[in-house]
Coordinates of C-alpha atoms in Angstrom, one line a residue:
X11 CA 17.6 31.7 14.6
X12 CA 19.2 30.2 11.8
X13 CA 18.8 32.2 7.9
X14 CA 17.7 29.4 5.4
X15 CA 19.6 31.1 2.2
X16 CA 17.0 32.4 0.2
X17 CA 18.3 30.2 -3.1
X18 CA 17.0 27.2 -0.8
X19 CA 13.3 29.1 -0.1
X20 CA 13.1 29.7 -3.8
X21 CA 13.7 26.0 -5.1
X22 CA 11.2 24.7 -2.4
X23 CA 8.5 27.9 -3.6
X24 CA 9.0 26.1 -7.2
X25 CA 8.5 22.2 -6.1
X26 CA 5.4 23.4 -4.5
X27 CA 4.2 25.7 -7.0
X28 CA 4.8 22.2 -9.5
X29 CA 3.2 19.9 -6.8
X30 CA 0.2 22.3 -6.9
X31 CA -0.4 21.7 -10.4
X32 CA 0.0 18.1 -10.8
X33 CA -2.7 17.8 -8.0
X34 CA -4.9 20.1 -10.3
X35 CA -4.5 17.7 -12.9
X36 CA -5.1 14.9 -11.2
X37 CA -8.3 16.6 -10.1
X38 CA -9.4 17.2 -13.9
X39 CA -8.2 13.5 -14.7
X40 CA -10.6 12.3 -12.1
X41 CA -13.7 14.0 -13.0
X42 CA -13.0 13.2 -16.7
X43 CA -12.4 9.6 -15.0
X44 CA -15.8 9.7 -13.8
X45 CA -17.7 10.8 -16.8
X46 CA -16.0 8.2 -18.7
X47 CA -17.0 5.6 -16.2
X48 CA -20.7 6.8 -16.3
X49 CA -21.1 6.3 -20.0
X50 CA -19.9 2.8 -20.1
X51 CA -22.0 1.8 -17.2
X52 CA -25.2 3.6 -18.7
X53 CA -24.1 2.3 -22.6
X54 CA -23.3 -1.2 -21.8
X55 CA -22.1 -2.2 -18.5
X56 CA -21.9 -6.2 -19.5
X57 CA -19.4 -5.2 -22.2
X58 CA -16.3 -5.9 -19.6
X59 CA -13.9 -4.5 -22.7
X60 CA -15.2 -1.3 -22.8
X61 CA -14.9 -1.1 -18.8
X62 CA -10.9 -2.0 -19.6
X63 CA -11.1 0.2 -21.9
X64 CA -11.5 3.3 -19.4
X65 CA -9.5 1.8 -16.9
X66 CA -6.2 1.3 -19.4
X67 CA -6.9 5.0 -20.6
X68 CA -7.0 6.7 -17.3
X69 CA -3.8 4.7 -15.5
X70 CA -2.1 5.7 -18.7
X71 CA -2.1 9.5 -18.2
X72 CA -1.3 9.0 -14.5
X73 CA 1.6 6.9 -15.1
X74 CA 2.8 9.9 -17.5
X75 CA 1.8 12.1 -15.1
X76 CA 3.5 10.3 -12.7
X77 CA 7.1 10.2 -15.0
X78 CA 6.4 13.8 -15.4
X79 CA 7.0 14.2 -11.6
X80 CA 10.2 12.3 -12.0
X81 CA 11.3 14.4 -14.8
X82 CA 10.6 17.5 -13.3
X83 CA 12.7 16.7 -10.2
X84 CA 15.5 15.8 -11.7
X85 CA 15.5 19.5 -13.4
X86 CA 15.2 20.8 -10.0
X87 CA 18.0 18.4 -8.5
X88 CA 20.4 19.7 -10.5
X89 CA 19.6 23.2 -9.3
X90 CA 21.2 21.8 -5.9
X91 CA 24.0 20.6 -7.5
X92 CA 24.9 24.5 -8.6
X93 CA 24.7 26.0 -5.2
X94 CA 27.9 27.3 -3.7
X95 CA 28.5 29.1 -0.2
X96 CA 25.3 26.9 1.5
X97 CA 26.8 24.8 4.5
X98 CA 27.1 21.0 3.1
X99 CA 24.9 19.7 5.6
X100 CA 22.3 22.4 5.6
X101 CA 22.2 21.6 1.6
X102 CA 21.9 17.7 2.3
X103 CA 19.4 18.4 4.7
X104 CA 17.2 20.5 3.1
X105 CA 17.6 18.5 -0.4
X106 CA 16.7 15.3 1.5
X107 CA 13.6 17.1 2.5
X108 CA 12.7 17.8 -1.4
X109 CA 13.3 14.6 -2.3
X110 CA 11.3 13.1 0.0
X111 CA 8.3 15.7 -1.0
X112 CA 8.6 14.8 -4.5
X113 CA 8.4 10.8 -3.4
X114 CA 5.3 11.8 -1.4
X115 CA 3.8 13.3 -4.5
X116 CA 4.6 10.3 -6.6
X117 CA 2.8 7.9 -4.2
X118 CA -0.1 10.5 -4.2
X119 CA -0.2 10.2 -7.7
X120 CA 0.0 5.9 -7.6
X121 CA -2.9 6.1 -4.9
X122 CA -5.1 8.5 -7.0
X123 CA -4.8 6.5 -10.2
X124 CA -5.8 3.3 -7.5
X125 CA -8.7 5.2 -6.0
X126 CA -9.9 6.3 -9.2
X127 CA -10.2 2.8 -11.1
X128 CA -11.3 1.4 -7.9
X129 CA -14.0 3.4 -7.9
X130 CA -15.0 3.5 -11.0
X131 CA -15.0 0.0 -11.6
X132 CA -16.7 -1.2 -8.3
X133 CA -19.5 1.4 -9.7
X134 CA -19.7 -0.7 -13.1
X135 CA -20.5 -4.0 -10.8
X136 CA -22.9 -2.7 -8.9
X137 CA -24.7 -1.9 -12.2
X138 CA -23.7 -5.3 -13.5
X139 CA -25.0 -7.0 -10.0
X140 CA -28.8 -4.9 -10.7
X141 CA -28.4 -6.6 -14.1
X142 CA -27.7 -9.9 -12.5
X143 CA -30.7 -9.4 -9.9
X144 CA -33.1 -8.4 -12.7
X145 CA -32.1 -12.1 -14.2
X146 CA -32.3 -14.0 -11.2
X147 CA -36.3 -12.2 -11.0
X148 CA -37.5 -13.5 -14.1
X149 CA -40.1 -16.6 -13.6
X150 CA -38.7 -20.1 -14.5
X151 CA -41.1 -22.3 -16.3
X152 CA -40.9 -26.1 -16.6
X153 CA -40.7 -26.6 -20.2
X154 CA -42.5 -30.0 -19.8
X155 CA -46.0 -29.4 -18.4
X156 CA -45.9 -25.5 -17.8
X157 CA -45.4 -25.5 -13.7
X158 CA -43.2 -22.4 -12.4
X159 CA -40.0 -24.1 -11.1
X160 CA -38.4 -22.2 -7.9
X161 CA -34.5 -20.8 -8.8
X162 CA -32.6 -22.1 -6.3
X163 CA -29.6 -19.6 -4.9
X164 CA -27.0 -21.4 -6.4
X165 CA -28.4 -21.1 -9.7
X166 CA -27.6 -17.7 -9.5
X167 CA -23.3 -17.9 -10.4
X168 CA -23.6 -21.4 -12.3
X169 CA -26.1 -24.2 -14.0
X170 CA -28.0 -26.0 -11.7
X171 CA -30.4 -29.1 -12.6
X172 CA -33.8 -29.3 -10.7
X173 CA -36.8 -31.5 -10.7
X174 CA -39.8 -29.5 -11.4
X175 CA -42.6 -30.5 -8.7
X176 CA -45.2 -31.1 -10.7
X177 CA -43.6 -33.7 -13.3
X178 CA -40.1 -34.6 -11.9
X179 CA -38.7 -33.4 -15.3
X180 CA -35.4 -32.0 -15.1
X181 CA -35.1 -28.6 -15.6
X182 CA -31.3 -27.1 -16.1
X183 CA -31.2 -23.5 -15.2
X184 CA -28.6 -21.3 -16.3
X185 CA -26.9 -17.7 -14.6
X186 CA -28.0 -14.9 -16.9
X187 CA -25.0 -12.9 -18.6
X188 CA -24.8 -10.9 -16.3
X189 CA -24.2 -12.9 -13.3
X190 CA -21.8 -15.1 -15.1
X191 CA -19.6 -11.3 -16.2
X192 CA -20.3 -10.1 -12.1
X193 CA -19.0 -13.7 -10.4
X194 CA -16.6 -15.1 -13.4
X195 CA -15.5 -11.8 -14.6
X196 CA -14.6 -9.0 -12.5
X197 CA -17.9 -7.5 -11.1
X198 CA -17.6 -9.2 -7.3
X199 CA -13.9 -8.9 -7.3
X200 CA -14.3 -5.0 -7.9
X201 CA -16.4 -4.3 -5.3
X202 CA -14.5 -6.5 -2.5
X203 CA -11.5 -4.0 -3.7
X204 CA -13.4 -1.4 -3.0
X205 CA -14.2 -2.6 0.6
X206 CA -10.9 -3.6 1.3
X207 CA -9.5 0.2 -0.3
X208 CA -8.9 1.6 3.0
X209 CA -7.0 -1.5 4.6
X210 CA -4.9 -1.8 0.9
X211 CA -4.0 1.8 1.6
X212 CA -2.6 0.6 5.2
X213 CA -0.8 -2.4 4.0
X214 CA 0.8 -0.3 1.7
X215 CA 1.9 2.2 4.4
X216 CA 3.4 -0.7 6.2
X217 CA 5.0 -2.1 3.7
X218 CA 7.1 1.4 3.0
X219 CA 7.7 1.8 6.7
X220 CA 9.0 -2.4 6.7
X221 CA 11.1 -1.3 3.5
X222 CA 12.6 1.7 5.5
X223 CA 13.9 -0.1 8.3
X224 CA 17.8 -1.1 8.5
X225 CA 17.4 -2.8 11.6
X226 CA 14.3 -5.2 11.9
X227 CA 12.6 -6.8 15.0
X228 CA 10.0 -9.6 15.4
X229 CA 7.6 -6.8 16.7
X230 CA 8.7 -4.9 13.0
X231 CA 7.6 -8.0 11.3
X232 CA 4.3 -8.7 13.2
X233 CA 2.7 -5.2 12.3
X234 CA 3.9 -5.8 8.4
X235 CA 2.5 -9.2 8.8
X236 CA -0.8 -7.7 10.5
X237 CA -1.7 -5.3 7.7
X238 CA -1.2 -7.9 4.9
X239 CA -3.7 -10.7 7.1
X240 CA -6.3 -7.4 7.7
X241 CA -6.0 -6.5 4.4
X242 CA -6.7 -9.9 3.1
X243 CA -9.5 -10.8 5.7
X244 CA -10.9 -7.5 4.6
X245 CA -11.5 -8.3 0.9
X246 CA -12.9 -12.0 1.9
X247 CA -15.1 -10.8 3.8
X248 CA -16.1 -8.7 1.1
X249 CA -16.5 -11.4 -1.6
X250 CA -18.5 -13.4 1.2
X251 CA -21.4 -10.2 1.4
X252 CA -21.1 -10.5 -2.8
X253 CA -20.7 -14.2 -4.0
X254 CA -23.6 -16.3 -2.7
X255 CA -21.6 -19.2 -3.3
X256 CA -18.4 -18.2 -1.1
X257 CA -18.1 -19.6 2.4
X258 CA -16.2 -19.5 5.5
X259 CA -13.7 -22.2 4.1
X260 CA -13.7 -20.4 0.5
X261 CA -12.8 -17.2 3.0
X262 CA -10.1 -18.7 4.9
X263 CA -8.5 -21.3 2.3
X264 CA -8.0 -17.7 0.4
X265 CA -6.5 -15.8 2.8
X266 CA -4.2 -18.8 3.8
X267 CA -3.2 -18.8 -0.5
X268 CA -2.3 -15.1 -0.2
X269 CA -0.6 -15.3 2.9
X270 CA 1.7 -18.3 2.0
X271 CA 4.3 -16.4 0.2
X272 CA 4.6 -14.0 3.6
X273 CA 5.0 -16.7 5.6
X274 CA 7.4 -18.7 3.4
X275 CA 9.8 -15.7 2.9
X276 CA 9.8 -12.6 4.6
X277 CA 8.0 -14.7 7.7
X278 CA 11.1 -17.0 7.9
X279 CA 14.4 -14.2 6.6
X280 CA 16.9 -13.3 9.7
X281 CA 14.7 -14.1 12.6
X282 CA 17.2 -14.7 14.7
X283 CA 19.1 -11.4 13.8
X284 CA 15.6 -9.7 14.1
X285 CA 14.7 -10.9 17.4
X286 CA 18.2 -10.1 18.7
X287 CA 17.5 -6.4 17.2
X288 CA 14.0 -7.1 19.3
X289 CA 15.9 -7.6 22.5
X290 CA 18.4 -4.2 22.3
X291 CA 15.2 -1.9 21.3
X292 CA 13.4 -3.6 24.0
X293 CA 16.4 -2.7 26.4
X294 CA 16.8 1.3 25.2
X295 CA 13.1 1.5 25.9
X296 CA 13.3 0.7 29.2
X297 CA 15.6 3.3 30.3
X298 CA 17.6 0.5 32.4
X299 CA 21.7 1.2 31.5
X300 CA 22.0 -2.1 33.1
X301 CA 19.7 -3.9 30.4
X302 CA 21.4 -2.0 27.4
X303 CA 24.7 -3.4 29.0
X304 CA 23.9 -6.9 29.0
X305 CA 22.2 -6.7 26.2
X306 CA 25.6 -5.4 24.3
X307 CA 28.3 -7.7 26.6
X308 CA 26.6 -10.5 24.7
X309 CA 27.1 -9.1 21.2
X310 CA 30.1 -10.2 19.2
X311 CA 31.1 -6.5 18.4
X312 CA 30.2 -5.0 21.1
X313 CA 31.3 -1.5 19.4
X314 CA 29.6 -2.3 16.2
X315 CA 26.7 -3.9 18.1
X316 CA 26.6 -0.3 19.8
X317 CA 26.2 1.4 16.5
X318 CA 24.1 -0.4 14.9
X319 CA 21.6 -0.3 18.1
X320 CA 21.8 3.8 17.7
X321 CA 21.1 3.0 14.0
X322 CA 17.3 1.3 15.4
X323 CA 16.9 3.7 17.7
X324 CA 17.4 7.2 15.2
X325 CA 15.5 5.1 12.5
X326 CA 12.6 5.0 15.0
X327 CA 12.4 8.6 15.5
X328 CA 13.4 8.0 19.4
X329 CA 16.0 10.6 19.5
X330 CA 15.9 11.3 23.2
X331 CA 16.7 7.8 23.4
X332 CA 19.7 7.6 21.0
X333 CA 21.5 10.4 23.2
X334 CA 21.3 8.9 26.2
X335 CA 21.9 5.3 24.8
X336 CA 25.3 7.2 23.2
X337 CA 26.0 7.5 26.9
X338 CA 25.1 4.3 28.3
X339 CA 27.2 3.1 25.4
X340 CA 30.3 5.8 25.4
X341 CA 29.5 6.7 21.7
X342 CA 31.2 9.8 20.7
X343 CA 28.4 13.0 20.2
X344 CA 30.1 12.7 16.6
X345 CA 28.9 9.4 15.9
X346 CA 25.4 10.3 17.7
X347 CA 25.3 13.5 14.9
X348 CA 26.3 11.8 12.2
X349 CA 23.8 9.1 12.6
X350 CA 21.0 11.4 13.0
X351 CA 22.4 13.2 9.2
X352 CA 22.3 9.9 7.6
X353 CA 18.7 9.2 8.5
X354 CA 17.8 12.6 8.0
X355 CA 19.4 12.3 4.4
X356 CA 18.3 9.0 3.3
X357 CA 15.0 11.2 1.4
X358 CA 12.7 8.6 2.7

């Protein structure tokens, strides 16, 4: 068994000991996040400035929090940087691991500041949409002969005109304040953020795992184009439960908006280098040589070609794979190891 030199242990033991606390504060931030949150909502939840207000505040001391993070790795890194006697690639190893942790920490610290103003704001709309119901309650009147006029949905989010039954005078009803803050302002886009939360936390997940791949495939870019469509369907389908006015074309003309810029550029970039990727991964998985042969007697560099299909498969995490493609491929075990360093080292 291998002796990690203790200089190592004791760097890690202080990251930690650092991570620990910055999750503590985060902790406090939140509940004081919370509180904040509360008193808008009970003082005035119609005043949209004081709601900004909060928000602004609170992703203010996370983003310093979150540079704090930065800074305090950088102190750390330097610590590395005054070893001596620690094998090179044990160091590169185990600082690549670090650096990765304190990456890990910064995104913690993004998705708490996220989850926090999520929440906090999607609370203030369902206040602002009790408000909104309270208007939509009170009795309409005809201000010509007296007869209660019915509201009609609509007239909920915008001014509607409607003949009263007993006169045929016109009656224009308008959307209380606070149904014109909950569908013009922020209110119904707050709470279909909320509902979509969970799906915005994947998309992001696949966007850093798109970002981390050197060697891309059509099936790569499916699953990134998945989570962005499921994330977008989920916060439509959202504003459909919250907006009475929004509809299945409202749904799928915004979905098609968002989606556009996908489709029209990372949708369209390399696709023939991605599905030729698609086609050597395909081959390795199979565990035929013969595929993995054909597949590289049709590559331009066959030798390059061979390297760069070790580079998908180590990337993947397939490393039973990448040894015996080395063979199928008559990579040196030198080039195998030093593959499986690079990845190891890249700290993401």
């Amino acid at each position: 068994m291998t002796m990690i030199d203790p200089r190592l242990t004791a760097l890690e033991k202080r990251w930690a000991a650092f991570a620990d606390k910055v999750r503590g504060r985060v902790r406090e931030i939140a509940g004081e996040a919370d509180a904040a949150y509360r008193e808008v909502i009970a003082t005035d939840v119609v005043d949209g400035t004081a709601l900004s207000g909060v928000s602004s505040a609170i992703k203010a001391r996370l983003i310093a929090l979150r540079q704090k993070i930065d800074e305090s790795w950088r102190t750390i890194d330097t610590e590395y940087d005054k070893l001596d006697g620690v094998d090179a690639r044990t160091l590169g190893r185990f600082r690549a691991k670090e650096i990765a942790s304190s990456r890990r920490l910064g995104r913690e610290v993004e998705r708490a500041t996220e989850d926090i103003v999520v929440r906090g704001e999607a609370a203030a709309a369902r206040a602002l949409h009790a408000l909104a119901e309270q208007e939509r309650a009170v009795p309409v009147n005809c201000p010509h002969c007296g007869a209660p006029v019915a509201r009609p949905p609509e007239s909920w989010s915008h001014a509607v005109n409607v003949a009263c039954a007993s006169c045929r005078a016109i009656v224009t009803m308008m959307p209380g304040t606070a149904a014109m803050m909950f569908v013009r302002g922020s209110g119904a886009i707050s709470l279909a953020r909320e509902a979509a939360h969970a799906a915005w936390h994947a998309l992001q997940d696949a966007e850093d795992a798109w970002r981390r791949l050197r060697k891309k495939t059509l099936d790569d870019l499916a699953r990134f184009e998945a989570a962005h469509r499921a994330y977008w369907q989920a916060y439509t389908d959202a504003m459909a439960r919250v907006m009475p006015s929004w509809t299945a074309q409202h749904s799928a003309d915004e979905i098609r908006g968002k989606m556009s810029w996908f489709y029209d550029t990372t949708g369209k970039d390399d696709r023939t280098v991605r599905e030729n990727y698609g086609a050597g991964v395909a081959a390795v998985a199979s565990g035929d040589p013969a595929r993995v042969q054909q597949w590289l007697s049709v590559q331009r560099d066959r030798a390059g070609a061979a390297e760069d299909l070790l580079d998908a498969v180590v990337e993947r995490g397939w490393s039973d794979h990448a040894r015996w493609l080395a063979q199928v491929a008559g990579l040196s075990r030198e080039a195998v190891d030093d593959t499986f360093y690079y990845f190891e080292t890249r700290g993401d």
